[in-house]
Amino acid sequence: MSIIRQLPPHVVNKIAAGEVVERPASVVKELLENALDAGATRIDVAVEQGGIDLVRVVDNGRGMTADDLPLAVASHATSKLIDDADLFRVRTLGFRGEALASIASISRLTLRSRQADATAGVQLEVHGGQPGEVAPCAASVGTTIEVRDLFFNTPVRRKFLRATQTELGHIGEAFSRMALAYPQIHFTLSHQGRSIHDLPAADTWRQRIAALLGEDLARDMIEVASEDNNVRLHGYVGSPAHSRTNARLQYLFLNGRTIRDRSLQHALGEAYRGLLLTGRYPVCCLRIDMPADMVDVNVHPTKLEVRFQDSGRIYSQLLSTLRTKFLTSDLTHRLEPVRQDEAVSLPAAHGLQPVSTENFWQGSQPQLPGTFALDPPRHPGPLQLNRLDRPWPQAPVAFEEVAPPQNGSHTAEFQAAATARPHGRTSALQIHNRYLVAESDEGVLVIDQHALHERILYEHLRERAAQGNIESQNLLVPEPVDLSPAEAAAVLEARDTLAKLGLIVEPFGGSTVLVSSYPAMLANLGPAQLLRDLLELLQTGGKQLEPRDLLDDVLHMIACKAAIKAGDRLTPEEITALLDQRHLAQDQHHCPHGRPTALLFTREELDRQFMRI
Ligand code: ADP
Ligand code: MG
């Protein structure tokens, strides 16, 4: 007798569910796809507890008959494919016939449906894959699917679920993608009975983009379109000023389906080369439409990845469409204010070498070809060094004794200036607008002005945060900031930690949050910019930071942003003030990122180098 057995359908479905249903957001995605395939013009999504307790999707599509219901939840049952040839000309979002069966196997699912010509509706309940009897019910035309207690019979899966806000963020993301792909459909989303989105059918795609990604971003987006060999590309790409630190806001739709495609993302990055700083990503909503037989959509269980017949060609089309558009657009005002301590790389295609922003903005601005002219950045305002003159919360750390000069090896030209102390009332020479050179008892100190200031501010902040009194500034009028649903969820989830930093955020309907108070040290930054930068920390590749680590990261960020920059010219008074505060830092020889703040060239080493000894 063989030990190999055919698995029973409920096991098969649970296995499939492992691939198809990762989290509540996957359920939302599958149910939305079905509603769209059924020709719905209005789709309402309601979730409870981040979708873990309930996901309900109501559509006004064509509905199902009593005979359809058991088949809808049976595995590999679909109305969308007739034979295998259809697989290569898929025009619907679904075709695998396994979503409902999978979801039903790991939840308590209720299907209610009615077709337009039926006098009443029909209903079917499925508990953990076990279907009940089809029964008549009252229903309006269309279909309602309720999914309760997701993963109730797969406890391991359930354990992997994150906090409600995180799951809600993922749902918001899945919802937004669908709503972006189908602007002509009325979509709504609510959580615990509270409306998050109400998106009536939009007249233009830009209107829908504005409703989901924010007015500011949508307004500045640049429209692009091209057609080549039956491949139509149309959509909007973000102005460089709205770049992000990751590719999350790059929405690509292929024949109405959200896709992730590394090659197309790469093309996008190439198109923006020179317009964005390294590590920044453009935002886009792009629709690619092509005959269904030019692409294989059956390569990924959640259909997120596809295989193009000629991916090289699509890559080139995207790249050249964007490039051409940029060359004829005036992007001058759209360039983001560049942080002076970051390097800009210029378009390689134009044969320019990367230069530092410092030369870039100051006089020696290279003549850039074409329309890639860059405005000098809006300067972040007067230096904030006066902060250093404030009374410090803690007694200054006692000065360490000056270490005896080391008779180090000849190869070591300098040593970290851990304990070297500049002479008396210190004066120093600023060089290259970034280093301070000072004489000390032991030799010559070269101090990195940004690294040192950052360290001092960081320790000050850390101390204050521990005491719970970081200076914060209440806004006269709380400022609403538009974010994506996932971003809003991430910010709200970190609310308590942010409050410790003097940043008070509250939900404000949809994916907008309200900032009512923020750290006084960052007065120059503005709440919107601050939140966006914070999101980079909050959404580090999905990994969840411990509140303490997050706090520390945010303190680093605030210190870094508030500190004087490399490239800032300092007055003699400012130099003195900075050096005078130096001893207040406990670890004065490393910036919070671990770089040294100062280097000491010992007198002995200098003597040796000049062959005096
Ligand atoms: P697929 O979408 O791949 O066909 P599903 O398991 O998602 O597989 O759905 C199975 C079938 O149930 C669909 O082919 C469709 O006929 C029917 N169905 C599911 N949801 C709906 C809906 N909202 N309206 C009408 N029919 C639906
Ligand atoms: Mg489906």
XYZ file of C-alpha atoms and ligand atoms in Angstrom:
641
model
C 0.000 0.000 0.000
C 1.373 3.419 -0.880
C 2.046 5.927 1.852
C 1.343 8.738 -0.588
C -2.166 10.068 -0.184
C -4.253 12.556 -2.043
C -4.819 15.497 0.321
C -8.435 16.268 1.208
C -9.749 19.569 -0.257
C -9.857 21.407 3.082
C -6.123 20.761 3.561
C -5.395 21.824 -0.001
C -7.309 25.035 0.601
C -5.460 25.759 3.811
C -2.183 25.297 1.993
C -3.317 27.628 -0.773
C -4.461 30.096 1.874
C -0.885 30.177 3.139
C 0.129 31.711 -0.165
C -2.869 33.818 -0.985
C -3.838 35.163 2.433
C -0.950 36.663 4.291
C -2.964 39.117 6.358
C -6.371 40.839 6.435
C -5.252 43.167 3.655
C -4.953 40.158 1.332
C -8.629 39.409 1.935
C -9.539 42.981 1.109
C -7.551 42.782 -2.098
C -9.134 39.521 -3.257
C -12.666 40.632 -2.436
C -12.161 43.946 -4.205
C -10.893 42.120 -7.268
C -13.968 39.932 -7.319
C -16.278 42.918 -6.970
C -14.548 44.674 -9.860
C -14.670 41.540 -11.985
C -18.417 41.413 -11.272
C -18.772 44.840 -12.870
C -19.554 46.775 -9.681
C -19.655 50.569 -9.848
C -19.767 51.015 -6.112
C -17.817 49.032 -3.548
C -17.981 49.532 0.220
C -15.348 48.044 2.470
C -15.878 47.888 6.225
C -13.325 46.407 8.585
C -13.096 45.866 12.299
C -9.982 45.450 14.443
C -7.671 45.976 11.495
C -9.665 43.418 9.529
C -8.889 40.610 11.962
C -12.418 40.518 13.385
C -14.216 41.461 10.203
C -13.742 42.356 6.569
C -16.969 43.123 4.764
C -17.094 44.015 1.084
C -20.404 45.051 -0.440
C -20.688 45.514 -4.185
C -23.458 46.329 -6.645
C -22.126 43.984 -9.313
C -23.932 41.288 -11.222
C -24.307 38.954 -8.252
C -24.581 35.166 -8.093
C -27.344 32.581 -8.186
C -28.096 29.910 -5.574
C -26.184 27.416 -7.725
C -23.168 29.685 -7.934
C -22.623 30.052 -4.195
C -21.212 26.601 -3.342
C -19.003 26.772 -6.423
C -17.725 30.211 -5.547
C -16.183 28.815 -2.365
C -15.009 25.542 -3.924
C -11.356 25.382 -4.871
C -10.347 25.878 -8.477
C -13.851 26.941 -9.357
C -14.072 30.108 -11.406
C -16.359 31.707 -13.925
C -13.461 33.524 -15.523
C -11.596 30.836 -17.441
C -13.091 28.279 -19.765
C -9.999 26.530 -21.054
C -6.241 26.733 -20.690
C -5.886 29.037 -23.682
C -7.814 31.662 -21.719
C -4.970 31.692 -19.261
C -2.932 33.603 -21.808
C -5.536 36.247 -22.477
C -6.738 37.020 -18.987
C -8.884 40.132 -18.915
C -10.264 39.775 -15.406
C -8.438 40.388 -12.157
C -9.133 36.899 -10.865
C -8.756 33.645 -12.752
C -7.247 31.140 -10.338
C -10.525 30.324 -8.648
C -8.893 29.801 -5.302
C -9.279 33.043 -3.363
C -12.706 32.475 -1.858
C -11.980 28.813 -1.146
C -8.740 29.746 0.603
C -10.268 32.548 2.630
C -13.264 30.400 3.584
C -10.945 27.671 4.880
C -9.389 29.942 7.508
C -12.303 32.124 8.595
C -16.048 32.256 9.126
C -17.317 33.493 5.810
C -20.779 34.607 4.754
C -21.771 35.117 1.115
C -24.935 36.997 0.290
C -25.860 37.743 -3.266
C -28.658 38.692 -5.596
C -28.847 39.093 -9.323
C -30.900 41.883 -10.869
C -33.640 39.591 -12.200
C -34.008 37.550 -8.985
C -36.810 38.317 -6.570
C -34.738 37.579 -3.470
C -31.183 37.005 -2.444
C -29.362 33.823 -1.503
C -26.946 33.211 1.302
C -24.279 30.697 2.259
C -22.119 30.401 5.364
C -18.806 28.593 5.480
C -16.998 27.901 8.765
C -13.372 26.961 8.469
C -13.992 25.542 5.018
C -17.186 23.655 5.957
C -20.062 25.036 3.867
C -23.595 25.133 5.271
C -26.797 25.154 3.203
C -27.734 27.781 0.653
C -30.710 29.705 2.021
C -32.859 32.564 0.741
C -32.342 35.972 2.295
C -33.159 39.600 1.790
C -30.462 41.322 -0.258
C -30.030 44.175 -2.688
C -28.584 43.518 -6.109
C -24.942 42.614 -5.922
C -22.830 40.659 -3.501
C -21.848 41.022 0.129
C -19.015 38.953 1.491
C -18.192 38.967 5.184
C -15.028 37.401 6.491
C -14.915 37.069 10.291
C -12.240 35.819 12.655
C -9.531 35.425 10.086
C -6.994 32.708 10.995
C -9.182 31.493 13.872
C -8.182 27.914 13.025
C -4.572 28.653 12.106
C -3.221 30.062 15.389
C 0.352 30.302 14.128
C -0.728 32.606 11.360
C -2.759 34.643 13.740
C 0.248 35.169 15.953
C 2.073 36.830 13.095
C -0.479 39.556 12.822
C 0.636 42.988 13.905
C -1.076 45.673 15.863
C -4.477 46.781 14.623
C -3.076 50.022 13.235
C -0.437 48.177 11.236
C -2.954 45.794 9.728
C -5.214 48.736 9.010
C -2.307 50.421 7.284
C -1.877 47.436 4.989
C -5.595 47.407 4.289
C -5.470 51.104 3.481
C -2.638 50.393 1.081
C -4.475 47.546 -0.685
C -7.605 49.670 -0.848
C -5.724 52.679 -2.192
C -4.077 50.670 -4.935
C -7.422 49.433 -6.138
C -9.013 52.853 -5.849
C -6.117 54.365 -7.788
C -6.442 51.785 -10.535
C -10.196 52.338 -10.903
C -10.965 56.036 -10.495
C -14.362 55.635 -12.174
C -15.607 53.382 -9.344
C -17.069 54.728 -6.104
C -15.103 53.194 -3.217
C -15.528 53.626 0.513
C -13.525 52.297 3.441
C -14.471 52.367 7.091
C -12.887 51.054 10.258
C -14.933 50.350 13.388
C -17.815 52.174 11.751
C -15.734 55.305 11.166
C -15.288 56.452 7.604
C -11.697 56.510 6.400
C -12.292 57.078 2.705
C -15.286 58.033 0.654
C -14.202 58.296 -2.956
C -17.037 59.032 -5.361
C -16.372 58.233 -9.019
C -13.717 60.724 -10.104
C -13.833 62.801 -13.287
C -10.105 62.642 -13.750
C -7.402 60.354 -12.578
C -5.564 63.267 -10.993
C -8.614 63.913 -8.854
C -8.507 60.371 -7.485
C -4.765 60.610 -6.923
C -5.310 63.834 -4.983
C -7.961 62.181 -2.845
C -5.606 59.376 -1.909
C -2.101 60.769 -1.950
C -2.816 64.369 -1.062
C -3.550 67.554 -2.970
C 0.008 68.876 -2.817
C 1.547 65.858 -4.361
C -1.111 65.436 -7.021
C -1.019 69.081 -8.068
C 2.688 68.968 -8.853
C 2.592 65.670 -10.685
C 3.643 65.638 -14.303
C 1.472 63.885 -16.840
C 3.176 61.457 -19.181
C 1.815 59.385 -22.046
C 3.145 57.365 -24.932
C 2.185 54.534 -27.199
C 4.520 52.109 -28.850
C 3.743 48.848 -30.556
C 0.393 48.355 -28.829
C 1.806 49.250 -25.442
C 0.149 52.308 -23.998
C 1.714 54.135 -21.112
C -0.166 56.830 -19.299
C -0.024 58.409 -15.914
C 1.526 60.883 -13.552
C 4.983 61.093 -12.118
C 5.897 63.060 -9.029
C 7.825 66.269 -9.095
C 11.302 65.772 -7.628
C 10.239 67.875 -4.644
C 7.950 65.083 -3.551
C 10.494 62.306 -3.587
C 10.452 59.670 -0.855
C 12.990 57.490 0.854
C 11.496 54.311 -0.524
C 9.571 53.108 -3.520
C 6.251 52.601 -1.741
C 4.467 55.385 -3.541
C 5.364 54.023 -6.941
C 2.095 52.684 -8.223
C 2.277 50.635 -11.389
C -0.830 49.197 -12.974
C -0.703 46.699 -15.726
C -4.008 46.178 -17.479
C -5.768 47.359 -14.325
C -3.730 45.171 -12.004
C -1.284 46.434 -9.394
C 2.135 45.041 -10.094
C 5.598 45.209 -8.617
C 8.295 45.145 -11.221
C 11.930 45.702 -10.410
C 12.889 46.419 -13.948
C 10.258 49.134 -14.351
C 11.205 50.599 -10.983
C 14.753 50.711 -12.193
C 13.712 52.499 -15.377
C 11.917 55.027 -13.234
C 14.995 55.569 -11.087
C 17.085 56.041 -14.214
C 14.670 58.595 -15.582
C 15.080 60.684 -12.432
C 18.797 60.280 -12.272
C 20.311 63.614 -11.392
C 17.016 65.069 -10.316
C 16.987 63.284 -7.000
C 19.529 62.726 -4.314
C 20.895 59.260 -3.873
C 18.512 57.206 -1.769
C 15.432 59.169 -2.789
C 12.667 57.654 -4.883
C 10.142 59.304 -7.147
C 6.408 58.948 -6.666
C 4.314 57.761 -9.597
C 0.959 56.435 -10.728
C 1.481 54.779 -14.078
C -0.821 52.678 -16.101
C 0.492 50.322 -18.731
C -2.020 48.742 -21.035
C -1.171 46.084 -23.551
C -2.867 43.156 -25.265
C -3.353 40.391 -22.678
C -1.263 37.951 -24.673
C 1.833 40.127 -24.336
C 2.145 39.367 -20.652
C 1.920 36.322 -18.396
C 0.028 37.137 -15.221
C 0.093 33.600 -13.902
C 3.522 33.602 -12.302
C 2.738 34.656 -8.752
C 0.050 33.447 -6.297
C -1.119 36.929 -5.415
C -0.613 38.013 -9.029
C 1.655 40.838 -7.901
C 4.403 39.947 -10.317
C 4.004 39.408 -14.006
C 6.251 38.362 -16.855
C 6.399 40.523 -19.947
C 7.049 39.026 -23.309
C 9.427 41.840 -24.105
C 10.436 43.498 -20.880
C 13.386 45.300 -22.432
C 11.124 47.181 -24.745
C 8.791 48.286 -21.984
C 11.768 49.363 -19.924
C 12.971 51.568 -22.778
C 9.535 52.972 -23.425
C 9.105 54.020 -19.814
C 12.572 55.494 -19.579
C 12.390 57.438 -22.824
C 8.856 58.700 -22.197
C 9.912 60.166 -18.865
C 13.233 61.486 -20.054
C 11.657 63.239 -22.997
C 9.031 64.735 -20.760
C 11.574 65.983 -18.236
C 13.702 67.550 -20.930
C 10.772 69.612 -22.080
C 9.458 70.433 -18.612
C 10.664 73.184 -16.415
C 11.594 71.415 -13.240
C 13.420 74.398 -11.823
C 11.128 75.138 -8.960
C 10.316 71.631 -8.271
C 13.690 70.586 -7.007
C 13.677 69.865 -3.358
C 15.718 71.975 -1.016
C 18.881 69.990 -0.718
C 20.391 69.354 2.657
C 23.773 70.877 2.549
C 25.509 67.905 4.051
C 24.357 65.571 1.337
C 26.033 65.074 -1.964
C 24.195 65.465 -5.211
C 25.003 63.362 -8.176
C 24.279 65.003 -11.462
C 22.918 63.317 -14.545
C 25.499 60.869 -15.762
C 23.877 61.059 -19.134
C 25.052 64.629 -19.364
C 28.614 63.715 -18.624
C 28.808 65.619 -15.363
C 30.729 64.460 -12.368
C 29.090 64.270 -8.988
C 29.850 67.360 -6.984
C 29.175 68.227 -3.419
C 26.286 70.537 -2.715
C 28.701 72.880 -1.147
C 30.388 73.910 -4.390
C 27.140 73.463 -6.007
C 25.295 76.236 -4.346
C 28.137 78.594 -3.770
C 29.302 80.574 -6.724
C 30.991 77.791 -8.582
C 27.714 76.400 -9.837
C 28.460 74.388 -12.931
C 26.630 75.292 -16.085
C 24.049 72.573 -16.444
C 22.821 71.576 -19.830
C 19.223 71.670 -20.911
C 16.548 72.372 -18.409
C 18.155 70.622 -15.480
C 18.898 73.976 -13.928
C 18.799 73.912 -10.181
C 17.771 76.707 -7.917
C 19.807 77.351 -4.840
C 18.001 75.769 -1.920
C 15.808 77.838 0.275
C 18.261 78.355 3.070
C 16.974 76.852 6.287
C 17.144 80.241 7.960
C 19.579 81.669 10.438
C 21.852 79.316 12.266
C 20.490 77.879 15.415
C 23.659 78.144 17.403
C 22.131 80.441 19.948
C 20.565 77.306 21.350
C 23.904 76.416 22.698
C 23.775 79.414 24.972
C 20.753 78.132 26.786
C 21.250 76.777 30.261
C 21.914 73.100 30.154
C 19.812 70.674 32.078
C 22.684 68.861 33.644
C 25.913 69.833 35.316
C 28.721 69.820 32.844
C 30.590 66.583 32.728
C 33.930 66.989 34.405
C 36.734 67.477 31.991
C 38.794 64.416 31.504
C 42.450 64.746 32.122
C 44.416 65.390 29.010
C 45.888 62.140 27.865
C 49.638 62.096 27.527
C 50.633 62.362 23.903
C 51.050 58.932 22.516
C 54.284 57.926 20.980
C 52.288 56.121 18.372
C 53.619 54.512 15.279
C 54.844 56.569 12.386
C 51.984 55.463 10.225
C 49.329 56.898 12.513
C 49.199 60.497 11.488
C 46.628 61.434 14.009
C 44.619 60.049 16.811
C 41.031 60.585 17.760
C 40.920 63.688 19.850
C 39.007 62.161 22.691
C 40.345 64.257 25.440
C 42.245 67.055 23.840
C 41.062 70.427 24.922
C 41.279 73.566 22.897
C 43.169 76.407 24.559
C 41.390 78.671 27.033
C 38.658 80.903 25.556
C 38.747 79.106 22.348
C 39.076 80.518 18.947
C 39.347 78.460 15.893
C 39.671 78.778 12.220
C 36.847 77.552 10.044
C 37.975 75.816 6.895
C 35.893 74.722 3.936
C 32.882 75.886 5.936
C 32.846 72.561 7.645
C 35.870 72.017 9.852
C 37.165 74.029 12.760
C 40.874 74.009 13.331
C 42.010 74.864 16.827
C 45.207 74.763 18.778
C 45.219 72.587 21.866
C 47.834 71.768 24.445
C 48.700 68.603 22.621
C 48.657 69.735 19.059
C 46.174 70.721 16.395
C 42.515 69.778 16.619
C 40.370 69.450 13.544
C 36.719 69.412 14.493
C 33.793 68.441 12.316
C 31.350 71.248 13.103
C 28.237 69.308 12.190
C 29.241 66.093 13.948
C 30.132 67.907 17.142
C 27.029 70.049 17.269
C 24.901 67.041 16.508
C 26.461 65.119 19.382
C 25.891 67.939 21.828
C 22.278 68.401 20.786
C 21.656 64.679 20.848
C 22.827 64.303 24.410
C 20.852 67.317 25.469
C 17.743 65.872 23.863
C 18.301 62.440 25.306
C 18.540 63.918 28.768
C 15.403 65.958 28.213
C 13.504 63.024 26.767
C 14.405 60.930 29.813
C 12.933 63.658 32.005
C 9.993 63.942 29.669
C 10.461 67.604 28.946
C 11.619 68.263 25.454
C 10.748 71.821 24.560
C 7.785 71.655 22.281
C 5.935 74.344 20.499
C 2.171 74.396 20.253
C 0.842 75.381 16.888
C -1.704 78.169 16.995
C -3.644 76.380 14.331
C -3.028 72.624 14.278
C -1.712 71.630 10.888
C -3.286 68.804 8.886
C -0.778 66.678 6.996
C -1.903 64.432 4.157
C -0.264 61.022 4.178
C -0.891 57.692 2.545
C -3.063 55.345 4.617
C -0.074 53.192 5.549
C 1.930 56.238 6.534
C -0.890 57.600 8.647
C -1.224 54.242 10.377
C 2.507 54.106 11.089
C 2.516 57.617 12.539
C -0.511 56.974 14.718
C 0.908 53.730 15.974
C 4.004 55.552 17.184
C 1.942 58.314 18.774
C 3.031 57.712 22.348
C 6.683 57.673 21.461
C 6.309 60.793 19.369
C 4.493 62.535 22.208
C 7.597 62.027 24.356
C 9.423 64.083 21.771
C 6.946 66.903 21.920
C 5.304 65.883 18.673
C 1.565 65.562 19.156
C -0.352 63.927 16.314
C -3.985 62.939 16.134
C -6.108 61.205 13.537
C -8.021 63.653 11.377
C -10.152 61.523 9.126
C -8.977 59.586 6.112
C -5.229 59.364 5.998
C -4.776 62.899 7.238
C -3.217 63.494 10.613
C -3.291 66.649 12.653
C -0.105 67.998 14.182
C -0.846 70.224 17.157
C 2.569 70.505 18.718
C 6.105 69.752 17.674
C 9.677 69.958 18.940
C 10.773 73.569 19.232
C 14.220 72.654 17.978
C 12.785 71.851 14.608
C 10.942 75.117 14.156
C 12.567 75.498 10.762
C 11.400 72.231 9.405
C 7.620 72.463 9.435
C 5.290 69.672 10.531
C 4.745 68.128 7.096
C 8.427 67.756 6.360
C 9.110 66.491 9.867
C 6.456 63.807 9.602
C 7.694 62.669 6.216
C 11.217 62.343 7.538
C 9.970 60.506 10.587
C 8.148 58.058 8.393
C 11.446 56.988 6.992
C 12.300 55.800 10.473
C 8.879 54.388 11.236
C 8.614 52.316 8.122
C 11.972 50.691 7.825
C 11.081 47.828 5.561
C 8.159 46.658 7.662
C 10.286 45.837 10.651
C 8.901 47.086 13.886
C 11.178 49.123 16.059
C 11.051 48.915 19.826
C 9.733 52.195 21.192
C 13.099 52.814 22.862
C 15.035 52.307 19.646
C 12.563 54.431 17.815
C 12.927 57.190 20.359
C 16.660 57.037 19.996
C 16.471 57.093 16.225
C 14.186 60.064 16.315
C 16.488 61.876 18.724
C 19.329 61.291 16.306
C 17.232 62.612 13.519
C 16.207 65.733 15.384
C 19.771 66.375 16.482
C 21.014 65.898 12.963
C 18.450 68.230 11.482
C 18.790 70.909 14.119
C 22.567 70.920 14.087
C 24.583 73.307 11.995
C 25.502 71.763 8.705
C 28.691 71.181 6.869
C 28.692 74.158 4.556
C 27.325 76.634 7.079
C 29.572 79.609 7.527
C 30.006 80.374 11.219
C 30.751 83.697 12.866
C 33.639 83.811 15.343
C 31.074 84.021 18.164
C 29.333 80.916 16.937
C 32.596 79.062 16.707
C 33.438 80.028 20.259
C 30.005 79.025 21.477
C 30.258 75.643 19.835
C 33.701 74.901 21.178
C 32.703 76.063 24.631
C 29.894 73.557 24.711
C 32.110 70.769 23.599
C 32.886 69.485 27.065
C 29.168 69.111 27.795
C 28.943 66.083 25.595
C 29.692 62.853 27.388
C 30.950 61.249 24.262
C 32.402 64.270 22.644
C 34.526 62.426 20.194
C 31.793 60.662 18.280
C 28.707 61.983 16.619
C 25.548 59.943 17.262
C 26.223 57.969 14.105
C 29.602 56.928 15.413
C 31.748 59.164 13.244
C 34.507 61.042 15.032
C 33.743 64.650 15.848
C 37.357 65.698 16.042
C 40.819 64.545 15.141
C 43.985 65.494 16.933
C 47.276 65.905 15.178
C 49.677 65.717 18.100
C 52.526 68.155 18.288
C 54.850 65.250 18.534
C 53.470 63.744 15.369
C 53.814 67.062 13.596
C 57.388 67.364 14.820
C 58.052 63.904 13.572
C 56.492 64.548 10.192
C 58.530 67.705 9.795
C 61.546 65.708 10.885
C 62.263 67.854 13.825
C 62.662 64.783 15.970
P -11.521 33.903 -9.172
O -11.774 35.327 -8.886
O -10.088 33.641 -9.446
O -12.424 33.327 -10.218
P -12.490 33.479 -6.519
O -12.300 32.359 -5.567
O -12.028 34.804 -6.099
O -11.791 33.056 -7.856
O -14.023 33.561 -6.902
C -14.658 32.412 -7.402
C -15.850 32.769 -8.254
O -16.872 33.320 -7.435
C -15.575 33.841 -9.289
O -15.067 33.306 -10.480
C -16.959 34.457 -9.496
O -17.689 33.725 -10.429
C -17.609 34.285 -8.143
N -17.582 35.530 -7.360
C -16.756 35.813 -6.344
N -16.986 37.029 -5.835
C -18.005 37.539 -6.558
C -18.713 38.801 -6.522
N -18.403 39.752 -5.647
N -19.712 38.978 -7.424
C -20.032 38.016 -8.306
N -19.394 36.833 -8.376
C -18.395 36.574 -7.535
Mg -11.055 36.332 -7.257
